[in-house]
Short mmCIF file of C-alpha atoms in Angstrom, two decimals:
data_model
loop_
_atom_site.label_atom_id
_atom_site.label_comp_id
_atom_site.label_asym_id
_atom_site.label_seq_id
_atom_site.Cartn_x
_atom_site.Cartn_y
_atom_site.Cartn_z
CA UNK A 1 -21.62 -26.71 67.85
CA UNK A 2 -20.80 -23.03 68.14
CA UNK A 3 -18.51 -23.74 71.10
CA UNK A 4 -16.72 -26.46 69.17
CA UNK A 5 -15.99 -23.98 66.39
CA UNK A 6 -14.45 -21.51 68.76
CA UNK A 7 -12.48 -24.23 70.56
CA UNK A 8 -11.09 -25.27 67.21
CA UNK A 9 -10.23 -21.68 66.36
CA UNK A 10 -8.53 -21.04 69.66
CA UNK A 11 -6.59 -24.34 69.40
CA UNK A 12 -5.36 -23.55 65.93
CA UNK A 13 -4.45 -20.01 66.88
CA UNK A 14 -2.68 -21.45 69.91
CA UNK A 15 -0.60 -23.75 67.73
CA UNK A 16 0.29 -20.82 65.51
CA UNK A 17 1.34 -18.68 68.42
CA UNK A 18 3.29 -21.58 69.86
CA UNK A 19 5.14 -22.01 66.60
CA UNK A 20 5.87 -18.30 66.47
CA UNK A 21 7.03 -18.26 70.05
CA UNK A 22 9.30 -21.26 69.51
CA UNK A 23 10.94 -19.39 66.69
CA UNK A 24 11.60 -16.33 68.80
CA UNK A 25 13.35 -18.60 71.30
CA UNK A 26 15.63 -20.13 68.66
CA UNK A 27 13.61 -23.29 68.09
CA UNK A 28 12.39 -22.12 64.71
CA UNK A 29 14.70 -24.39 62.78
CA UNK A 30 13.19 -27.49 64.33
CA UNK A 31 9.64 -26.36 63.62
CA UNK A 32 10.59 -25.51 60.05
CA UNK A 33 12.23 -28.86 59.58
CA UNK A 34 9.17 -30.71 60.83
CA UNK A 35 6.89 -28.85 58.46
CA UNK A 36 9.35 -29.23 55.60
CA UNK A 37 9.37 -32.99 56.17
CA UNK A 38 5.75 -33.03 55.01
CA UNK A 39 5.88 -30.29 52.42
CA UNK A 40 9.08 -31.11 50.52
CA UNK A 41 7.87 -34.36 48.85
CA UNK A 42 4.58 -32.74 47.97
CA UNK A 43 6.32 -29.70 46.57
CA UNK A 44 8.57 -31.93 44.49
CA UNK A 45 5.60 -33.77 43.02
CA UNK A 46 3.74 -30.54 42.33
CA UNK A 47 6.78 -28.93 40.73
CA UNK A 48 7.21 -31.93 38.47
CA UNK A 49 3.54 -31.80 37.54
CA UNK A 50 3.83 -28.08 36.92
CA UNK A 51 6.90 -28.54 34.75
CA UNK A 52 5.22 -31.29 32.77
CA UNK A 53 2.11 -29.15 32.30
CA UNK A 54 4.16 -26.13 31.29
CA UNK A 55 6.22 -28.33 28.96
CA UNK A 56 3.06 -29.70 27.36
CA UNK A 57 1.61 -26.24 27.06
CA UNK A 58 4.82 -24.90 25.53
CA UNK A 59 4.91 -27.80 23.08
CA UNK A 60 1.29 -27.15 22.18
CA UNK A 61 1.98 -23.42 21.70
CA UNK A 62 5.04 -24.19 19.59
CA UNK A 63 3.03 -26.61 17.48
CA UNK A 64 0.24 -24.07 17.13
CA UNK A 65 2.71 -21.35 16.21
CA UNK A 66 4.44 -23.59 13.70
CA UNK A 67 1.08 -24.50 12.20
CA UNK A 68 -0.10 -20.91 11.91
CA UNK A 69 3.31 -19.86 10.62
CA UNK A 70 3.20 -22.68 8.11
CA UNK A 71 -0.23 -21.52 6.97
CA UNK A 72 0.99 -17.94 6.72
CA UNK A 73 4.12 -18.96 4.82
CA UNK A 74 2.07 -21.10 2.43
CA UNK A 75 -0.11 -18.09 1.71
CA UNK A 76 2.97 -15.96 1.25
CA UNK A 77 4.51 -18.51 -1.12
CA UNK A 78 1.27 -18.60 -3.14
CA UNK A 79 1.22 -14.82 -3.30
CA UNK A 80 4.87 -14.69 -4.30
CA UNK A 81 4.25 -17.32 -6.95
CA UNK A 82 1.40 -15.24 -8.36
CA UNK A 83 3.55 -12.11 -8.17
CA UNK A 84 6.42 -13.91 -9.86
CA UNK A 85 4.13 -15.08 -12.67
CA UNK A 86 2.79 -11.56 -13.02
CA UNK A 87 6.32 -10.17 -13.19
CA UNK A 88 7.36 -12.79 -15.72
CA UNK A 89 4.24 -12.04 -17.76
CA UNK A 90 5.01 -8.33 -17.66
CA UNK A 91 8.63 -8.96 -18.58
CA UNK A 92 7.59 -11.12 -21.53
CA UNK A 93 5.11 -8.52 -22.67
CA UNK A 94 7.73 -5.82 -22.25
CA UNK A 95 10.23 -7.78 -24.36
CA UNK A 96 7.66 -8.43 -27.07
CA UNK A 97 6.56 -4.82 -27.21
CA UNK A 98 10.18 -3.66 -27.24
CA UNK A 99 10.92 -5.87 -30.23
CA UNK A 100 7.77 -4.66 -31.97
CA UNK A 101 8.64 -1.04 -31.24
CA UNK A 102 12.19 -1.50 -32.50
CA UNK A 103 10.86 -2.97 -35.74
CA UNK A 104 8.27 -0.23 -36.02
CA UNK A 105 10.87 2.51 -35.61
CA UNK A 106 13.19 0.94 -38.16
CA UNK A 107 10.65 0.16 -40.87
CA UNK A 108 10.51 2.75 -43.69
CA UNK A 109 6.71 2.80 -43.85
CA UNK A 110 3.73 3.80 -41.70
CA UNK A 111 2.54 1.16 -39.25
CA UNK A 112 -0.13 0.73 -36.58
CA UNK A 113 0.50 -1.56 -33.63
CA UNK A 114 -2.40 -3.77 -32.64
CA UNK A 115 -3.10 -6.16 -29.84
CA UNK A 116 -4.51 -9.60 -30.54
CA UNK A 117 -7.84 -9.84 -28.73
CA UNK A 118 -9.21 -13.06 -30.22
CA UNK A 119 -8.15 -16.07 -32.31
CA UNK A 120 -9.98 -18.35 -34.66
CA UNK A 121 -8.24 -21.68 -34.83
CA UNK A 122 -10.34 -24.20 -36.67
CA UNK A 123 -11.41 -24.23 -40.30
CA UNK A 124 -10.42 -20.64 -40.76
CA UNK A 125 -7.23 -19.36 -39.13
CA UNK A 126 -7.42 -15.74 -38.14
CA UNK A 127 -6.71 -13.20 -35.43
CA UNK A 128 -8.85 -10.33 -34.26
CA UNK A 129 -6.80 -7.18 -33.67
CA UNK A 130 -8.00 -4.15 -31.67
CA UNK A 131 -7.43 -1.74 -34.57
CA UNK A 132 -10.16 -0.92 -37.02
CA UNK A 133 -11.58 1.62 -39.41
CA UNK A 134 -10.66 4.62 -37.28
CA UNK A 135 -7.00 3.57 -37.18
CA UNK A 136 -6.41 3.89 -40.90
CA UNK A 137 -6.60 0.13 -41.36
CA UNK A 138 -7.91 -1.03 -44.74
CA UNK A 139 -8.78 -4.39 -46.17
CA UNK A 140 -5.64 -6.20 -47.43
CA UNK A 141 -3.41 -4.34 -44.97
CA UNK A 142 -0.46 -6.67 -44.23
CA UNK A 143 0.09 -7.76 -40.65
CA UNK A 144 3.57 -8.59 -39.44
CA UNK A 145 5.36 -9.58 -36.25
CA UNK A 146 9.03 -8.98 -35.37
CA UNK A 147 9.82 -12.44 -36.82
CA UNK A 148 8.01 -12.01 -40.13
CA UNK A 149 4.67 -12.15 -41.93
CA UNK A 150 1.47 -12.87 -40.02
CA UNK A 151 -1.12 -12.42 -42.74
CA UNK A 152 -3.45 -9.79 -44.14
CA UNK A 153 -6.53 -7.93 -42.97
CA UNK A 154 -9.59 -9.44 -44.58
CA UNK A 155 -12.27 -7.56 -42.68
CA UNK A 156 -12.26 -4.10 -41.12
CA UNK A 157 -14.77 -3.17 -38.42
CA UNK A 158 -15.19 -0.02 -36.37
CA UNK A 159 -12.74 -0.95 -33.62
CA UNK A 160 -11.30 -4.24 -34.77
CA UNK A 161 -9.88 -6.00 -37.80
CA UNK A 162 -9.77 -9.65 -38.77
CA UNK A 163 -6.32 -10.78 -39.89
CA UNK A 164 -6.24 -13.89 -42.04
CA UNK A 165 -3.16 -15.90 -41.09
CA UNK A 166 -0.90 -17.08 -43.87
CA UNK A 167 -1.60 -20.64 -42.73
CA UNK A 168 -5.33 -20.20 -43.44
CA UNK A 169 -6.21 -22.54 -46.34
CA UNK A 170 -7.70 -19.56 -48.23
CA UNK A 171 -4.52 -17.48 -47.91
CA UNK A 172 -2.13 -17.00 -50.85
CA UNK A 173 1.00 -14.87 -50.79
CA UNK A 174 3.42 -14.20 -53.64
CA UNK A 175 6.80 -15.39 -52.38
CA UNK A 176 10.37 -16.10 -53.36
CA UNK A 177 13.15 -18.24 -51.92
CA UNK A 178 15.57 -15.72 -50.56
CA UNK A 179 18.76 -17.60 -51.45
CA UNK A 180 17.87 -18.83 -54.98
CA UNK A 181 15.26 -16.17 -55.85
CA UNK A 182 12.95 -19.01 -56.98
CA UNK A 183 9.45 -17.55 -57.24
CA UNK A 184 6.24 -19.27 -56.17
CA UNK A 185 3.10 -18.87 -54.14
CA UNK A 186 2.66 -19.66 -50.47
CA UNK A 187 -0.67 -21.18 -49.57
CA UNK A 188 -1.99 -22.11 -46.18
CA UNK A 189 -2.71 -25.71 -45.24
CA UNK A 190 -5.44 -27.00 -42.94
CA UNK A 191 -2.86 -28.61 -40.65
CA UNK A 192 -1.35 -25.21 -39.76
CA UNK A 193 1.68 -25.19 -42.05
CA UNK A 194 2.12 -23.48 -45.41
CA UNK A 195 3.03 -24.78 -48.81
CA UNK A 196 5.32 -23.08 -51.31
CA UNK A 197 3.68 -23.94 -54.65
CA UNK A 198 4.22 -23.46 -58.34
CA UNK A 199 7.93 -23.69 -57.96
CA UNK A 200 9.48 -24.30 -61.41
CA UNK A 201 11.54 -27.46 -61.73
CA UNK A 202 14.63 -25.48 -62.54
CA UNK A 203 14.34 -23.89 -59.14
CA UNK A 204 14.84 -27.22 -57.47
CA UNK A 205 18.13 -26.07 -56.04
CA UNK A 206 16.28 -24.98 -52.92
CA UNK A 207 17.24 -26.76 -49.74
CA UNK A 208 15.63 -27.57 -46.48
CA UNK A 209 16.06 -24.60 -44.17
CA UNK A 210 15.93 -22.00 -46.92
CA UNK A 211 14.05 -18.83 -46.02
CA UNK A 212 11.03 -17.91 -48.10
CA UNK A 213 10.13 -14.22 -48.16
CA UNK A 214 7.40 -12.14 -49.75
CA UNK A 215 8.10 -11.35 -53.37
CA UNK A 216 6.41 -7.96 -53.41
CA UNK A 217 4.48 -8.92 -56.53
CA UNK A 218 0.76 -8.39 -56.45
CA UNK A 219 0.96 -5.11 -54.56
CA UNK A 220 -0.36 -6.41 -51.24
CA UNK A 221 2.76 -7.29 -49.27
CA UNK A 222 6.01 -5.31 -49.35
CA UNK A 223 9.00 -7.24 -50.60
CA UNK A 224 11.29 -9.23 -48.31
CA UNK A 225 9.10 -10.03 -45.30
CA UNK A 226 10.09 -13.51 -43.96
CA UNK A 227 7.31 -16.09 -44.31
CA UNK A 228 8.83 -19.39 -43.31
CA UNK A 229 11.58 -21.91 -43.74
CA UNK A 230 11.55 -24.92 -46.02
CA UNK A 231 10.92 -28.00 -43.92
CA UNK A 232 10.35 -30.54 -46.74
CA UNK A 233 10.58 -30.63 -50.54
CA UNK A 234 8.01 -32.72 -52.35
CA UNK A 235 9.34 -33.71 -55.78
CA UNK A 236 6.68 -35.17 -58.05
CA UNK A 237 9.12 -36.51 -60.61
CA UNK A 238 7.91 -35.59 -64.07
CA UNK A 239 5.42 -32.93 -62.92
CA UNK A 240 5.91 -29.41 -64.20
CA UNK A 241 5.91 -27.95 -60.70
CA UNK A 242 6.81 -29.36 -57.37
CA UNK A 243 6.35 -27.82 -53.95
CA UNK A 244 7.90 -27.37 -50.54
CA UNK A 245 6.38 -27.43 -47.12
CA UNK A 246 7.17 -24.39 -44.98
CA UNK A 247 7.33 -23.87 -41.26
CA UNK A 248 6.17 -20.30 -40.62
CA UNK A 249 8.73 -18.05 -38.88
CA UNK A 250 5.96 -16.65 -36.69
CA UNK A 251 4.50 -18.80 -33.95
CA UNK A 252 0.84 -17.93 -34.46
CA UNK A 253 -0.29 -19.68 -31.30
CA UNK A 254 1.77 -17.34 -29.13
CA UNK A 255 1.48 -14.06 -30.97
CA UNK A 256 0.09 -11.23 -28.81
CA UNK A 257 0.78 -8.09 -30.83
CA UNK A 258 1.08 -7.33 -34.53
CA UNK A 259 2.11 -4.41 -36.69
CA UNK A 260 -0.33 -3.44 -39.40
CA UNK A 261 1.52 -1.95 -42.39
CA UNK A 262 -0.71 0.97 -43.34
CA UNK A 263 1.91 2.59 -45.57
CA UNK A 264 3.54 1.42 -48.79
CA UNK A 265 7.18 0.87 -49.73
CA UNK A 266 9.00 -0.61 -52.68
CA UNK A 267 12.08 -1.31 -50.58
CA UNK A 268 13.16 -4.90 -49.78
CA UNK A 269 12.44 -5.28 -46.06
CA UNK A 270 14.34 -8.48 -45.40
CA UNK A 271 17.18 -6.72 -43.56
CA UNK A 272 14.73 -5.31 -40.99
CA UNK A 273 13.94 -8.73 -39.60
CA UNK A 274 16.16 -10.67 -37.24
CA UNK A 275 17.46 -14.18 -37.75
CA UNK A 276 20.18 -15.79 -39.85
CA UNK A 277 19.59 -15.83 -43.49
CA UNK B 1 -14.73 -36.59 49.81
CA UNK B 2 -12.39 -35.97 52.69
CA UNK B 3 -9.39 -37.08 50.71
CA UNK B 4 -10.46 -34.75 47.90
CA UNK B 5 -10.75 -31.97 50.44
CA UNK B 6 -7.30 -32.73 51.81
CA UNK B 7 -5.92 -32.81 48.30
CA UNK B 8 -7.47 -29.42 47.59
CA UNK B 9 -6.09 -27.96 50.83
CA UNK B 10 -2.57 -29.36 50.43
CA UNK B 11 -2.52 -28.78 46.68
CA UNK B 12 -3.78 -25.23 47.07
CA UNK B 13 -1.28 -24.52 49.80
CA UNK B 14 1.64 -25.66 47.72
CA UNK B 15 0.32 -24.26 44.45
CA UNK B 16 1.53 -20.85 45.53
CA UNK B 17 5.16 -21.80 45.12
CA UNK B 18 4.69 -23.93 42.02
CA UNK B 19 1.82 -22.63 39.88
CA UNK B 20 1.44 -19.03 41.00
CA UNK B 21 4.67 -17.82 39.34
CA UNK B 22 3.12 -18.75 36.01
CA UNK B 23 0.31 -16.27 36.74
CA UNK B 24 2.71 -13.44 37.57
CA UNK B 25 1.85 -10.01 36.23
CA UNK B 26 4.88 -7.78 36.67
CA UNK B 27 6.05 -8.66 40.18
CA UNK B 28 2.66 -9.58 41.53
CA UNK B 29 1.29 -13.08 41.97
CA UNK B 30 -2.16 -13.90 43.34
CA UNK B 31 -2.43 -15.46 46.79
CA UNK B 32 -4.01 -18.70 45.56
CA UNK B 33 -4.24 -20.32 49.02
CA UNK B 34 -6.09 -17.32 50.36
CA UNK B 35 -8.59 -17.41 47.50
CA UNK B 36 -9.00 -21.13 48.06
CA UNK B 37 -9.48 -20.73 51.82
CA UNK B 38 -12.16 -18.12 51.26
CA UNK B 39 -14.01 -20.28 48.75
CA UNK B 40 -13.79 -23.35 50.99
CA UNK B 41 -14.94 -21.38 54.02
CA UNK B 42 -17.93 -20.05 52.08
CA UNK B 43 -18.87 -23.55 51.03
CA UNK B 44 -17.96 -25.64 54.04
CA UNK B 45 -18.31 -23.28 56.95
CA UNK B 46 -15.96 -21.92 59.63
CA UNK B 47 -14.39 -25.22 60.75
CA UNK B 48 -13.13 -26.16 57.32
CA UNK B 49 -12.28 -22.51 56.68
CA UNK B 50 -10.26 -22.41 59.88
CA UNK B 51 -8.44 -25.70 59.25
CA UNK B 52 -7.77 -25.04 55.58
CA UNK B 53 -6.47 -21.58 56.49
CA UNK B 54 -4.16 -23.11 59.07
CA UNK B 55 -2.79 -25.85 56.78
CA UNK B 56 -2.35 -23.70 53.70
CA UNK B 57 -0.86 -20.87 55.76
CA UNK B 58 1.53 -23.27 57.42
CA UNK B 59 2.60 -24.70 54.08
CA UNK B 60 3.14 -21.22 52.72
CA UNK B 61 5.19 -20.25 55.76
CA UNK B 62 7.32 -23.36 55.37
CA UNK B 63 7.75 -22.92 51.67
CA UNK B 64 8.50 -19.21 51.96
CA UNK B 65 11.12 -19.59 54.65
CA UNK B 66 9.58 -16.90 56.86
CA UNK B 67 8.08 -17.08 60.33
CA UNK B 68 6.30 -20.38 60.55
CA UNK B 69 2.86 -19.72 61.91
CA UNK B 70 2.35 -16.13 60.75
CA UNK B 71 0.38 -16.83 57.61
CA UNK B 72 -1.13 -19.89 59.28
CA UNK B 73 -2.58 -17.60 61.95
CA UNK B 74 -3.90 -14.90 59.65
CA UNK B 75 -5.38 -17.33 57.15
CA UNK B 76 -6.97 -19.29 60.00
CA UNK B 77 -8.68 -16.11 61.10
CA UNK B 78 -9.78 -15.25 57.57
CA UNK B 79 -11.12 -18.79 56.96
CA UNK B 80 -13.01 -18.77 60.21
CA UNK B 81 -14.50 -15.29 59.81
CA UNK B 82 -15.54 -15.87 56.20
CA UNK B 83 -17.11 -19.19 57.18
CA UNK B 84 -19.01 -17.44 59.96
CA UNK B 85 -20.45 -14.60 57.91
CA UNK B 86 -20.37 -16.26 54.47
CA UNK B 87 -23.93 -17.55 54.69
CA UNK B 88 -25.17 -14.01 54.53
CA UNK B 89 -23.25 -13.18 51.37
CA UNK B 90 -24.47 -13.66 47.84
CA UNK B 91 -21.10 -14.74 46.48
CA UNK B 92 -22.06 -15.36 42.87
CA UNK B 93 -22.61 -11.66 42.46
CA UNK B 94 -19.36 -10.25 41.00
CA UNK B 95 -20.00 -6.94 42.75
CA UNK B 96 -19.63 -8.85 46.04
CA UNK B 97 -16.87 -11.23 44.98
CA UNK B 98 -14.27 -8.80 43.76
CA UNK B 99 -14.49 -6.12 46.47
CA UNK B 100 -15.01 -8.84 49.09
CA UNK B 101 -11.84 -10.71 48.16
CA UNK B 102 -9.89 -7.47 47.80
CA UNK B 103 -10.98 -6.36 51.26
CA UNK B 104 -10.22 -9.75 52.80
CA UNK B 105 -6.79 -9.81 51.20
CA UNK B 106 -6.08 -6.31 52.49
CA UNK B 107 -7.22 -7.25 55.98
CA UNK B 108 -5.09 -10.39 55.91
CA UNK B 109 -2.09 -8.35 54.83
CA UNK B 110 -2.59 -5.80 57.56
CA UNK B 111 -3.12 -8.52 60.14
CA UNK B 112 0.04 -10.32 59.06
CA UNK B 113 2.03 -7.08 59.22
CA UNK B 114 0.77 -6.30 62.72
CA UNK B 115 1.58 -9.83 63.86
CA UNK B 116 5.06 -9.66 62.40
CA UNK B 117 5.67 -6.36 64.19
CA UNK B 118 5.83 -8.39 67.40
CA UNK B 119 8.82 -10.17 65.88
CA UNK B 120 10.42 -6.91 64.73
CA UNK B 121 9.69 -7.40 61.03
CA UNK B 122 11.82 -4.75 59.25
CA UNK B 123 9.58 -3.77 56.26
CA UNK B 124 7.78 -0.41 56.11
CA UNK B 125 3.99 -0.55 56.24
CA UNK B 126 3.49 1.94 53.39
CA UNK B 127 5.83 0.15 50.98
CA UNK B 128 4.37 -3.25 51.82
CA UNK B 129 0.84 -2.04 51.27
CA UNK B 130 1.63 -0.11 48.11
CA UNK B 131 3.86 -2.60 46.32
CA UNK B 132 2.69 -5.99 47.61
CA UNK B 133 -0.53 -6.15 49.56
CA UNK B 134 -2.70 -3.78 47.50
CA UNK B 135 -1.79 -5.09 44.02
CA UNK B 136 -2.03 -8.68 45.24
CA UNK B 137 -5.42 -7.96 46.80
CA UNK B 138 -6.72 -6.63 43.50
CA UNK B 139 -5.33 -9.65 41.68
CA UNK B 140 -6.93 -11.98 44.25
CA UNK B 141 -10.27 -10.31 43.64
CA UNK B 142 -10.05 -10.97 39.91
CA UNK B 143 -8.83 -14.57 40.34
CA UNK B 144 -11.51 -15.31 42.93
CA UNK B 145 -14.27 -13.89 40.77
CA UNK B 146 -13.02 -15.92 37.80
CA UNK B 147 -13.00 -19.12 39.88
CA UNK B 148 -16.49 -18.50 41.30
CA UNK B 149 -17.93 -17.72 37.88
CA UNK B 150 -16.26 -20.79 36.37
CA UNK B 151 -17.61 -23.03 39.11
CA UNK B 152 -21.09 -21.55 38.75
CA UNK B 153 -20.90 -22.06 34.96
CA UNK B 154 -19.83 -25.68 35.33
CA UNK B 155 -22.61 -26.36 37.85
CA UNK B 156 -25.21 -24.77 35.60
CA UNK B 157 -23.93 -26.78 32.66
CA UNK B 158 -24.16 -30.07 34.52
CA UNK B 159 -27.48 -29.24 36.16
CA UNK B 160 -26.02 -29.34 39.65
CA UNK B 161 -27.42 -27.13 42.41
CA UNK B 162 -25.47 -23.96 43.10
CA UNK B 163 -22.12 -24.64 44.73
CA UNK B 164 -23.27 -22.58 47.71
#
């Protein structure tokens, strides 16, 4: 057994030396060609297999990269979407506050800006504002927005106030049609609109689209604050009074900030509010 | 079994020119046939070690375009010697595998250089050792250890007896 091993070793070494010797005598090309005859087809097959494996691997890596990149990009898009919403939100808030500040600076009376922190939107219609007793806010303080009248403060607490919206069924505001100077009273309606009541028959010249503003009578609201526009006129024929339905100029569902009018003025404020009259 | 063995020997011999470039680190590729010859010699003894060394060496010589027979001779010697003394080695121990393969690779490199000196090989010994043989020997050690550990893991997983 041991001898056979060494015979094998010596034979193999002999072949190697023979091959080497042949090459030194210029017969190397023939030896190389003989070996290549066996190796070339095998090498071709192996190279093809290698290429296929590498190709598969590359495809897999590409797919994996695309997948992870896709996941990353999705996350990025989500983040950008959130950022974009945040920016839009900030821009909206900025625009609202700018309008409120502009109005506040122009108004000839003392005001306190308040942020809406809660809403009541069922039987009663009210807003809770983050300004209270310590901010010089009193009961009956009018609340306005850059577009017009919001309502009045009906309850003052230590850090908050409850503002009754003019669409609250319990709300009444002395008003006048700006164009015809027809006087009346604006009352809230359960469906979220307001009604301009006690309008004398001879004031029937009002038209749909007319602006109704505060009259300044009663001493609660300064004169000339826009309330709403006439959306329908209900004529009861022979009745002494007829009424109009108003669409408030302020969108109460979207209001975020209000100005509380803590000062008094006898001046007509209608020119301080935007919009065509 | 024999055909599988032949496939391993031929495949391993030719893998050097096809698969090894994919494992290149810098300019260094592992000598896959040498690692394979050593592992086969440890498992199958000196005859298989000797024959696999001859075939893979011959294939490498042919593929490399150098002196046909040089690597065949050195790898034959390595396969035979490892097969002879392999029974006394505990090859699953990484402390044996890595230095063992590094040393064998170095010895094979030195042997090949000495052999090629007979044929007036022009390369300088220092440069060859420093830039080719030594880094490749280290790489062979790592590759060999990885292969042995993988095989041992697979055998343990399947409940086979140790590959030795």
